[in-house]
Short mmCIF file of C-alpha atoms in Angstrom, two decimals:
data_model
loop_
_atom_site.label_atom_id
_atom_site.label_comp_id
_atom_site.label_asym_id
_atom_site.label_seq_id
_atom_site.Cartn_x
_atom_site.Cartn_y
_atom_site.Cartn_z
CA UNK A 100 206.39 38.70 -135.75
CA UNK A 101 204.35 39.82 -132.73
CA UNK A 102 205.08 39.43 -129.05
CA UNK A 103 201.85 37.53 -128.57
CA UNK A 104 203.29 34.57 -130.43
CA UNK A 105 206.28 34.35 -128.09
CA UNK A 106 205.71 32.47 -124.86
CA UNK A 107 207.35 33.06 -121.50
CA UNK A 108 209.81 30.25 -120.83
CA UNK A 109 210.55 29.62 -117.13
CA UNK A 110 214.31 29.32 -116.56
CA UNK A 111 215.60 28.31 -113.11
CA UNK A 112 217.68 31.01 -111.45
CA UNK A 113 217.72 29.70 -107.88
CA UNK A 114 216.32 26.42 -106.53
CA UNK A 115 217.59 25.49 -103.13
CA UNK A 116 216.62 24.55 -99.59
CA UNK A 117 219.12 25.73 -97.00
CA UNK A 118 219.53 26.39 -93.32
CA UNK A 119 219.02 29.70 -91.58
CA UNK A 120 219.03 30.59 -87.91
CA UNK A 121 217.31 33.12 -85.70
CA UNK A 122 218.31 33.70 -82.09
CA UNK A 123 216.61 35.84 -79.49
CA UNK A 124 216.63 36.65 -75.77
CA UNK A 125 213.22 36.85 -74.11
CA UNK A 126 211.84 37.92 -70.75
CA UNK A 127 208.50 36.58 -69.56
CA UNK A 128 206.12 39.15 -68.06
CA UNK A 129 205.65 39.24 -64.27
CA UNK A 130 202.22 37.65 -64.46
CA UNK A 131 203.73 34.60 -66.19
CA UNK A 132 204.82 31.68 -64.02
CA UNK A 133 208.55 31.33 -63.49
CA UNK A 134 210.42 28.69 -65.46
CA UNK A 135 211.64 25.65 -63.57
CA UNK A 136 212.13 23.43 -66.61
CA UNK A 137 211.29 23.75 -70.28
CA UNK A 138 209.61 20.67 -71.70
CA UNK A 139 209.27 21.55 -75.37
CA UNK A 140 209.06 24.48 -77.76
CA UNK A 141 206.95 24.50 -80.90
CA UNK A 142 207.98 27.05 -83.52
CA UNK A 143 205.85 28.22 -86.44
CA UNK A 144 207.32 30.34 -89.23
CA UNK A 145 204.75 32.64 -90.81
CA UNK A 146 204.98 33.25 -94.59
CA UNK A 147 207.71 35.79 -95.40
CA UNK A 148 207.49 39.02 -97.31
CA UNK A 149 209.93 39.21 -100.22
CA UNK A 150 211.82 42.05 -101.87
CA UNK A 151 213.72 41.84 -105.17
CA UNK A 152 216.75 43.92 -106.07
CA UNK A 153 219.15 43.61 -109.00
CA UNK A 154 221.46 41.30 -107.06
CA UNK A 155 219.46 39.59 -104.30
CA UNK A 156 216.10 38.48 -103.00
CA UNK A 157 215.45 39.44 -99.39
CA UNK A 158 212.93 37.75 -97.12
CA UNK A 159 211.64 38.59 -93.66
CA UNK A 160 208.87 37.28 -91.46
CA UNK A 161 207.89 36.20 -87.97
CA UNK A 162 208.49 33.06 -85.93
CA UNK A 163 205.91 32.29 -83.24
CA UNK A 164 206.95 30.14 -80.28
CA UNK A 165 204.72 28.12 -77.97
CA UNK A 166 206.74 27.11 -74.91
CA UNK A 167 205.46 24.39 -72.58
CA UNK A 168 207.30 24.31 -69.28
CA UNK A 169 207.13 23.34 -65.63
CA UNK A 170 206.52 26.47 -63.61
CA UNK A 171 207.89 27.48 -60.24
CA UNK A 172 204.82 25.98 -58.56
CA UNK A 173 205.45 22.59 -60.19
CA UNK A 174 202.51 22.82 -62.59
CA UNK A 175 202.74 22.62 -66.38
CA UNK A 176 201.98 25.87 -68.16
CA UNK A 177 202.87 27.64 -71.41
CA UNK A 178 203.95 30.96 -72.85
CA UNK A 179 203.72 32.50 -76.32
CA UNK A 180 206.61 34.50 -77.76
CA UNK A 181 207.62 35.73 -81.20
CA UNK A 182 210.63 37.12 -83.04
CA UNK A 183 211.57 38.32 -86.51
CA UNK A 184 213.61 36.37 -89.03
CA UNK A 185 215.39 37.55 -92.17
CA UNK A 186 217.59 36.01 -94.86
CA UNK A 187 218.56 36.67 -98.46
CA UNK A 188 219.68 34.72 -101.53
CA UNK A 189 221.76 35.95 -104.49
CA UNK A 190 219.92 36.80 -107.69
CA UNK A 191 221.62 36.65 -111.07
CA UNK A 192 219.06 38.59 -113.04
CA UNK A 193 219.53 38.66 -116.80
CA UNK A 194 218.44 41.57 -118.96
CA UNK A 195 216.65 39.05 -121.16
CA UNK A 196 214.16 38.27 -118.37
CA UNK A 197 210.87 40.10 -118.58
CA UNK A 198 209.96 39.04 -115.04
CA UNK A 199 211.19 36.94 -112.12
CA UNK A 200 208.79 34.67 -110.22
CA UNK A 201 209.76 33.81 -106.66
CA UNK A 202 208.37 31.13 -104.35
CA UNK A 203 209.42 30.63 -100.75
CA UNK A 204 208.26 28.38 -97.94
CA UNK A 205 209.88 28.31 -94.51
CA UNK A 206 209.90 25.23 -92.31
CA UNK A 207 211.39 24.68 -88.87
CA UNK A 208 214.29 22.25 -88.47
CA UNK A 209 214.66 22.39 -84.70
CA UNK A 210 214.63 24.58 -81.62
CA UNK A 211 216.99 24.79 -78.66
CA UNK A 212 216.58 26.85 -75.49
CA UNK A 213 218.65 28.02 -72.56
CA UNK A 214 217.19 29.45 -69.35
CA UNK A 215 219.38 32.13 -67.77
CA UNK A 216 216.98 33.31 -65.03
CA UNK A 217 213.53 32.29 -63.73
CA UNK A 218 211.85 34.44 -66.37
CA UNK A 219 214.64 34.88 -68.89
CA UNK A 220 215.53 32.51 -71.72
CA UNK A 221 217.34 32.35 -75.02
CA UNK A 222 215.78 30.58 -78.00
CA UNK A 223 217.71 29.45 -81.06
CA UNK A 224 215.54 28.34 -83.97
CA UNK A 225 216.89 26.55 -87.02
CA UNK A 226 214.83 27.41 -90.08
CA UNK A 227 214.78 25.58 -93.40
CA UNK A 228 213.74 27.96 -96.17
CA UNK A 229 213.05 26.57 -99.63
CA UNK A 230 213.44 29.25 -102.30
CA UNK A 231 212.61 29.00 -106.01
CA UNK A 232 213.24 31.80 -108.48
CA UNK A 233 212.44 31.51 -112.19
CA UNK A 234 213.30 34.01 -114.87
CA UNK A 235 210.69 34.59 -117.56
CA UNK A 236 212.63 34.67 -120.82
CA UNK A 237 211.61 37.81 -122.67
CA UNK A 238 210.32 37.49 -126.25
CA UNK A 239 212.98 37.85 -128.94
CA UNK A 240 210.85 40.34 -130.83
CA UNK A 241 212.59 43.25 -129.15
CA UNK A 242 215.77 42.38 -131.04
CA UNK A 243 214.08 42.55 -134.47
CA UNK A 244 215.15 46.12 -135.21
CA UNK A 245 217.14 47.41 -138.15
CA UNK A 246 215.28 45.50 -140.86
CA UNK A 247 211.94 45.62 -142.61
CA UNK A 248 209.69 43.41 -140.45
CA UNK A 249 208.08 41.97 -143.56
CA UNK A 250 211.47 40.58 -144.65
CA UNK A 251 212.24 38.85 -141.35
CA UNK A 252 211.23 35.22 -140.97
CA UNK A 253 211.15 33.55 -137.57
CA UNK A 254 211.20 29.90 -136.69
CA UNK A 255 208.54 29.20 -134.10
CA UNK A 256 208.61 26.17 -131.85
CA UNK A 257 206.62 25.20 -128.78
CA UNK A 258 207.45 23.69 -125.41
CA UNK A 259 205.83 22.87 -122.10
CA UNK A 260 207.05 25.23 -119.42
CA UNK A 261 206.29 25.94 -115.79
CA UNK A 262 203.87 28.60 -114.63
CA UNK A 263 204.01 29.28 -110.91
CA UNK A 264 202.84 31.79 -108.33
CA UNK A 265 202.43 32.13 -104.58
CA UNK A 266 199.80 33.94 -102.55
CA UNK A 267 198.41 34.16 -99.03
CA UNK A 268 194.87 34.58 -97.81
CA UNK A 269 193.52 37.06 -95.34
CA UNK A 270 193.34 35.65 -91.84
CA UNK A 271 190.54 33.10 -91.48
CA UNK A 272 188.96 33.21 -88.01
CA UNK A 273 187.92 29.84 -86.55
CA UNK A 274 186.14 29.59 -83.19
CA UNK A 275 184.83 26.89 -80.89
CA UNK A 276 183.64 26.44 -77.31
CA UNK A 277 184.69 23.67 -74.91
CA UNK A 278 181.74 23.43 -72.50
CA UNK A 279 183.06 20.54 -70.41
CA UNK A 280 186.13 22.16 -68.89
CA UNK A 281 186.77 20.56 -65.46
CA UNK A 282 186.42 23.09 -62.65
CA UNK A 283 189.57 22.00 -60.87
CA UNK A 284 191.77 22.32 -63.97
CA UNK A 285 193.32 25.20 -65.91
CA UNK A 286 194.30 25.52 -69.56
CA UNK A 287 198.04 24.91 -69.69
CA UNK A 288 198.47 25.13 -73.47
CA UNK A 289 196.47 25.45 -76.69
CA UNK A 290 197.58 24.01 -80.02
CA UNK A 291 195.96 23.82 -83.45
CA UNK A 292 196.62 21.53 -86.38
CA UNK A 293 195.23 22.66 -89.73
CA UNK A 294 194.56 20.13 -92.47
CA UNK A 295 193.52 21.21 -95.97
CA UNK A 296 191.19 18.58 -97.42
CA UNK A 297 190.14 20.10 -100.75
CA UNK A 298 191.33 22.88 -103.07
CA UNK A 299 189.47 24.10 -106.16
CA UNK A 300 191.10 26.49 -108.64
CA UNK A 301 188.95 28.62 -110.91
CA UNK A 302 189.09 32.12 -112.40
CA UNK A 303 192.22 33.17 -110.53
CA UNK A 304 190.96 32.06 -107.13
CA UNK A 305 191.62 29.08 -104.88
CA UNK A 306 188.76 27.91 -102.70
CA UNK A 307 190.03 25.79 -99.82
CA UNK A 308 188.17 23.52 -97.44
CA UNK A 309 189.78 22.10 -94.37
CA UNK A 310 189.53 21.16 -90.73
CA UNK A 311 191.16 22.85 -87.75
CA UNK A 312 191.83 20.52 -84.84
CA UNK A 313 192.09 22.60 -81.67
CA UNK A 314 193.63 20.86 -78.65
CA UNK A 315 193.70 22.14 -75.09
CA UNK A 316 196.16 20.69 -72.62
CA UNK A 317 194.54 21.09 -69.21
CA UNK A 318 196.42 20.71 -65.92
CA UNK A 319 195.19 20.23 -62.37
CA UNK A 320 196.92 21.21 -59.16
CA UNK A 321 197.40 17.55 -58.33
CA UNK A 322 199.49 17.07 -61.48
CA UNK A 323 196.70 15.51 -63.52
CA UNK A 324 196.75 16.29 -67.25
CA UNK A 325 193.83 16.04 -69.64
CA UNK A 326 193.51 16.85 -73.34
CA UNK A 327 190.35 18.34 -74.85
CA UNK A 328 190.03 18.55 -78.61
CA UNK A 329 187.54 19.72 -81.21
CA UNK A 330 187.55 19.64 -85.01
CA UNK A 331 186.03 22.62 -86.80
CA UNK A 332 185.51 22.65 -90.58
CA UNK A 333 186.28 25.92 -92.36
CA UNK A 334 186.52 27.50 -95.79
CA UNK A 335 188.90 30.13 -97.11
CA UNK A 336 189.79 31.81 -100.39
CA UNK A 337 193.10 32.88 -101.91
CA UNK A 338 193.33 35.20 -104.91
CA UNK A 339 196.06 34.17 -107.36
CA UNK A 340 196.20 36.62 -110.31
CA UNK A 341 196.66 35.17 -113.82
CA UNK A 342 196.38 31.59 -112.58
CA UNK A 343 195.51 29.17 -115.42
CA UNK A 344 192.33 27.15 -114.98
CA UNK A 345 193.05 23.69 -113.69
CA UNK A 346 196.31 24.66 -112.00
CA UNK A 347 197.58 22.45 -109.19
CA UNK A 348 197.84 24.14 -105.82
CA UNK A 349 199.67 23.17 -102.65
CA UNK A 350 198.16 24.93 -99.64
CA UNK A 351 199.29 25.13 -96.03
CA UNK A 352 197.20 26.33 -93.13
CA UNK A 353 199.42 28.32 -90.76
CA UNK A 354 198.22 29.36 -87.32
CA UNK A 355 198.88 33.08 -86.95
CA UNK A 356 197.28 33.72 -83.56
CA UNK A 357 195.35 31.90 -80.82
CA UNK A 358 193.20 33.29 -78.02
CA UNK A 359 191.70 31.31 -75.12
CA UNK A 360 189.13 32.78 -72.73
CA UNK A 361 187.64 30.89 -69.79
CA UNK A 362 184.04 31.92 -69.12
CA UNK A 363 180.97 30.75 -67.28
CA UNK A 364 179.84 28.58 -70.20
CA UNK A 365 183.21 26.97 -70.90
CA UNK A 366 186.40 27.78 -72.75
CA UNK A 367 186.15 29.99 -75.83
CA UNK A 368 188.91 29.44 -78.40
CA UNK A 369 189.54 31.58 -81.46
CA UNK A 370 192.26 30.72 -83.94
CA UNK A 371 193.47 32.89 -86.82
CA UNK A 372 194.69 30.84 -89.78
CA UNK A 373 196.58 32.12 -92.83
CA UNK A 374 196.28 29.97 -95.95
CA UNK A 375 199.56 30.00 -97.87
CA UNK A 376 199.44 28.63 -101.43
CA UNK A 377 201.85 27.77 -104.20
CA UNK A 378 200.15 27.22 -107.56
CA UNK A 379 201.70 25.39 -110.52
CA UNK A 380 200.80 24.51 -114.09
CA UNK A 381 202.47 23.49 -117.32
CA UNK A 382 201.77 25.86 -120.19
CA UNK A 383 202.31 25.14 -123.86
CA UNK A 384 204.05 28.24 -125.14
CA UNK A 385 205.45 29.29 -128.48
CA UNK A 386 208.89 30.84 -128.79
CA UNK A 387 211.41 31.88 -131.46
CA UNK A 388 214.33 29.52 -131.95
CA UNK A 389 215.91 31.20 -135.01
CA UNK A 390 215.39 34.05 -137.49
CA UNK A 391 216.84 35.64 -140.66
CA UNK A 392 216.13 38.37 -143.20
CA UNK A 393 215.60 37.94 -146.95
CA UNK A 394 216.56 41.56 -147.70
CA UNK A 395 219.76 42.28 -145.79
CA UNK A 396 222.80 40.68 -144.26
CA UNK A 397 222.09 39.27 -140.82
CA UNK A 398 223.69 37.22 -138.11
CA UNK A 399 221.61 35.31 -135.58
CA UNK A 400 222.87 33.88 -132.33
CA UNK A 401 221.09 31.10 -130.49
CA UNK A 402 221.67 29.66 -127.05
CA UNK A 403 220.62 26.56 -125.15
CA UNK A 404 218.64 27.11 -121.97
CA UNK A 405 217.14 24.79 -119.38
CA UNK A 406 213.37 25.20 -119.42
CA UNK A 407 211.75 24.10 -116.20
CA UNK A 408 208.52 22.09 -116.32
CA UNK A 409 206.26 20.58 -113.68
CA UNK A 410 206.28 16.85 -113.00
CA UNK A 411 203.91 16.76 -110.05
CA UNK A 412 202.36 19.00 -107.43
CA UNK A 413 199.87 17.39 -105.12
CA UNK A 414 198.85 16.83 -101.51
CA UNK A 415 200.39 13.85 -99.77
CA UNK A 416 199.69 11.88 -96.62
CA UNK A 417 200.87 8.68 -95.01
CA UNK A 418 201.10 7.11 -91.56
CA UNK A 419 204.04 6.46 -89.27
CA UNK A 420 203.97 3.42 -87.00
CA UNK A 421 207.23 2.64 -85.28
CA UNK A 422 208.43 0.91 -82.15
CA UNK A 423 211.66 1.57 -80.30
CA UNK A 424 212.97 0.05 -77.11
CA UNK A 425 212.43 2.00 -73.91
CA UNK A 426 216.16 1.78 -73.30
CA UNK A 427 216.88 3.55 -76.60
CA UNK A 428 214.28 6.19 -75.74
CA UNK A 429 215.71 6.49 -72.20
CA UNK A 430 212.26 6.05 -70.65
CA UNK A 431 211.77 3.85 -67.53
CA UNK A 432 209.08 1.17 -68.01
CA UNK A 433 207.06 2.49 -65.04
CA UNK A 434 206.66 5.92 -66.64
CA UNK A 435 203.46 7.70 -67.65
CA UNK A 436 203.31 9.42 -71.05
CA UNK A 437 201.96 12.94 -70.59
CA UNK A 438 201.94 14.32 -74.14
CA UNK A 439 203.83 14.24 -77.43
CA UNK A 440 205.03 16.91 -79.87
CA UNK A 441 206.45 16.07 -83.30
CA UNK A 442 207.68 17.56 -86.55
CA UNK A 443 208.85 16.20 -89.89
CA UNK A 444 211.48 17.17 -92.43
CA UNK A 445 211.78 15.62 -95.90
CA UNK A 446 215.18 16.79 -97.13
CA UNK A 447 216.00 14.38 -99.98
CA UNK A 448 214.35 13.23 -103.19
CA UNK A 449 215.39 10.72 -105.83
CA UNK A 450 213.85 9.59 -109.12
CA UNK A 451 213.42 5.82 -109.38
CA UNK A 452 211.49 4.19 -112.26
CA UNK A 453 209.39 7.31 -112.93
CA UNK A 454 208.68 7.69 -109.24
CA UNK A 455 209.67 10.52 -106.95
CA UNK A 456 210.94 9.10 -103.65
CA UNK A 457 211.07 11.56 -100.75
CA UNK A 458 213.03 10.65 -97.62
CA UNK A 459 213.64 12.37 -94.33
CA UNK A 460 212.89 12.02 -90.64
CA UNK A 461 210.19 12.55 -88.04
CA UNK A 462 211.25 13.89 -84.66
CA UNK A 463 209.10 12.96 -81.66
CA UNK A 464 209.37 14.84 -78.35
CA UNK A 465 207.89 12.65 -75.60
CA UNK A 466 207.08 14.25 -72.24
CA UNK A 467 206.75 11.64 -69.49
CA UNK A 468 206.52 11.39 -65.72
CA UNK A 469 208.08 8.86 -63.36
CA UNK A 470 207.94 8.97 -59.55
CA UNK A 471 206.56 12.49 -59.75
CA UNK A 472 209.43 13.82 -61.88
CA UNK A 473 208.70 15.09 -65.40
CA UNK A 474 211.28 14.39 -68.11
CA UNK A 475 211.64 14.64 -71.88
CA UNK A 476 212.92 12.17 -74.48
CA UNK A 477 213.59 12.66 -78.19
CA UNK A 478 213.24 9.97 -80.85
CA UNK A 479 214.00 10.37 -84.57
CA UNK A 480 212.40 7.99 -87.07
CA UNK A 481 213.36 7.77 -90.76
CA UNK A 482 210.39 8.20 -93.09
CA UNK A 483 209.85 7.70 -96.82
CA UNK A 484 207.12 8.71 -99.23
CA UNK A 485 207.02 7.78 -102.90
CA UNK A 486 204.64 8.72 -105.68
CA UNK A 487 204.44 8.31 -109.43
CA UNK A 488 205.13 11.38 -111.52
CA UNK A 489 202.37 12.61 -113.79
CA UNK A 490 204.69 13.10 -116.76
CA UNK A 491 207.73 11.42 -118.23
CA UNK A 492 211.04 12.56 -116.86
CA UNK A 493 213.17 12.41 -113.76
CA UNK A 494 212.90 14.91 -110.96
CA UNK A 495 215.79 17.38 -111.14
CA UNK A 496 214.38 19.61 -108.43
CA UNK A 497 211.84 19.04 -105.69
CA UNK A 498 210.06 20.58 -102.76
CA UNK A 499 207.94 19.17 -99.96
CA UNK A 500 206.30 20.09 -96.69
CA UNK A 501 204.91 17.76 -94.04
CA UNK A 502 203.39 18.15 -90.59
CA UNK A 503 202.62 15.39 -88.11
CA UNK A 504 198.97 15.12 -87.22
CA UNK A 505 197.91 13.73 -83.84
CA UNK A 506 201.24 12.20 -82.73
CA UNK A 507 200.81 9.61 -80.00
CA UNK A 508 203.06 7.46 -77.85
CA UNK A 509 202.30 4.53 -75.57
CA UNK A 510 204.27 1.98 -73.58
CA UNK A 511 203.78 -1.64 -74.66
CA UNK A 512 205.78 -4.69 -73.61
CA UNK A 513 208.97 -2.81 -72.92
CA UNK A 514 208.72 -0.77 -76.09
CA UNK A 515 207.66 2.73 -77.04
CA UNK A 516 205.01 2.67 -79.77
CA UNK A 517 204.88 5.88 -81.84
CA UNK A 518 202.12 6.72 -84.31
CA UNK A 519 201.25 9.80 -86.36
CA UNK A 520 199.83 10.86 -89.69
CA UNK A 521 202.09 12.92 -91.95
CA UNK A 522 200.10 15.43 -93.97
CA UNK A 523 201.47 17.88 -96.51
CA UNK A 524 202.40 18.18 -100.17
CA UNK A 525 205.13 17.22 -102.63
CA UNK A 526 206.37 18.96 -105.78
CA UNK A 527 208.83 17.74 -108.41
CA UNK A 528 210.23 19.45 -111.48
CA UNK A 529 212.17 18.41 -114.59
CA UNK A 530 214.12 20.37 -117.19
CA UNK A 531 214.39 20.34 -120.98
CA UNK A 532 217.36 21.75 -122.91
CA UNK A 533 215.89 24.15 -125.45
CA UNK A 534 217.46 26.26 -128.19
CA UNK A 535 216.18 29.83 -128.33
CA UNK A 536 217.08 32.91 -130.34
CA UNK A 537 219.38 35.06 -128.25
CA UNK A 538 219.88 38.03 -130.57
CA UNK A 539 220.06 38.97 -134.24
CA UNK A 540 221.92 41.79 -135.99
CA UNK A 541 221.22 43.22 -139.46
CA UNK A 542 223.69 44.68 -141.98
CA UNK A 543 223.83 45.87 -145.59
CA UNK A 544 221.11 45.05 -148.14
CA UNK A 545 221.59 41.81 -150.03
CA UNK A 546 222.56 41.87 -153.73
CA UNK A 547 220.01 39.33 -154.92
CA UNK A 548 219.29 38.16 -158.46
CA UNK A 549 216.04 36.64 -159.53
CA UNK A 550 216.77 33.00 -160.27
CA UNK A 551 215.54 29.48 -159.89
CA UNK A 552 218.01 27.35 -157.94
CA UNK A 553 218.17 23.59 -157.71
CA UNK A 554 220.03 22.31 -154.67
CA UNK A 555 221.10 18.74 -155.32
CA UNK A 556 221.79 16.22 -152.61
CA UNK A 557 221.23 18.47 -149.57
CA UNK A 558 223.06 17.57 -146.39
CA UNK A 559 221.45 14.97 -144.22
CA UNK A 560 221.22 17.58 -141.47
CA UNK A 561 219.45 20.10 -143.71
CA UNK A 562 215.83 21.05 -143.24
CA UNK A 563 213.53 23.24 -145.27
CA UNK A 564 214.28 26.01 -142.76
CA UNK A 565 218.08 25.67 -143.02
CA UNK A 566 217.99 25.68 -146.84
CA UNK A 567 215.69 28.71 -146.93
CA UNK A 568 217.90 30.56 -144.45
CA UNK A 569 221.08 29.69 -146.39
CA UNK A 570 219.72 31.07 -149.68
CA UNK A 571 217.78 33.90 -148.00
CA UNK A 572 214.39 33.09 -149.40
CA UNK A 573 211.04 32.68 -147.76
CA UNK A 574 210.41 29.16 -146.41
CA UNK A 575 207.42 28.84 -148.73
CA UNK A 576 209.82 29.00 -151.71
CA UNK A 577 211.32 25.62 -150.83
CA UNK A 578 209.86 22.92 -153.07
CA UNK A 579 210.60 19.47 -151.71
CA UNK A 580 211.83 18.02 -148.46
CA UNK A 581 215.61 17.87 -147.85
CA UNK A 582 215.16 14.93 -145.48
CA UNK A 583 213.56 12.68 -148.14
CA UNK A 584 214.20 14.18 -151.59
CA UNK A 585 217.43 13.99 -153.60
CA UNK A 586 217.19 17.67 -154.42
CA UNK A 587 215.11 20.72 -153.59
CA UNK A 588 213.99 23.61 -155.76
CA UNK A 589 214.44 27.18 -154.57
CA UNK A 590 212.18 29.59 -156.46
#
């Protein structure tokens, strides 16, 4: 038996989405406008670095904040801040694992702020990490010691099992110029939405095409607000070592930095985007489920394990169109909608008739003005996305990520009409109970006599393998099929 014939079975060690929190106190620099009122805070969690020990997996990364607020002069402006986050999960690492594969994505579940002084504030950010850790079951060949290899027979079986990996790109720089910036207005805030439209996997590399939608919120001294936007196509590459050809990849575009410079020819914007990918495939692998020796006493021990396999991994998108009463949104009917921020969180999944049904909510932050006063309202809308699975089986584990593209709000007939496109990806996984060889021990040589044995009326549960193992002969010595014949001949 050689190690090459034994596949790596992916066994789930840790699969969970959970809450984490990061809190920080910040002081705005003197050149930044004082804070009169915070309107909204957008938080972006950059991909974490991960560190494995014998008992835990540790993660740390950066959260970037974009704060839009009313300044001391009454105008809308913004500030950019950042802080570090860290969390860990327990790791029950078995000696039988040859490797552990870890995936982690970090979403934002909400942000709250408290202003303690004109330039001082506290930000509490609720993160929602989703961590997956899979142990690669080591080949059983390492246990085949103490016996002549030529006398050891192994039972090989095959199964579909999950291959997975994660990787990030270098920063992709995307630039554009807004030539029509009004002279009497200033850039209050800059935001970017990144949509990945196409991903090709080949030779260990993901080639991604997408569009970056850069939006400038411009404010005038008279309180006027105007939004400028531009869509810039881009391309980026992510190296994923050992990725099988044809693997499915779920890719996010995460804005790592933004710079805005106002010049004589307009407004120059440069955005740095990190492409964060999780790649998945099902591999057909061969493993050892049992073994014995024909020359010496032996005892084999098997165990049942849950082998994880992929059901689906694909991009997903759908639209949200909802109406709520202005009374429920606490918005007077004479108000003016200034701008909208939104985020989504899909936190549940169920399997229904070979479909994966994801449910969650979309949170809209509506900034509006009435009689010169600027206020904020929050509205949560339940959302649902369902898709057919590519393979038979029910989803036992899932993962998803969605962002809201171009959220809008308008007042119509005493109602607040909310629209947005949800863009992201969904993953679902199933499990198969599989018997594998755990270990085998060898003892004294067998006292064997040359003979021809006829086994009459084998048990209904017998197979050629079980009969050969019982009488310690090579499987090729079994003449007949215990499942159909009345007897078998053991040479």
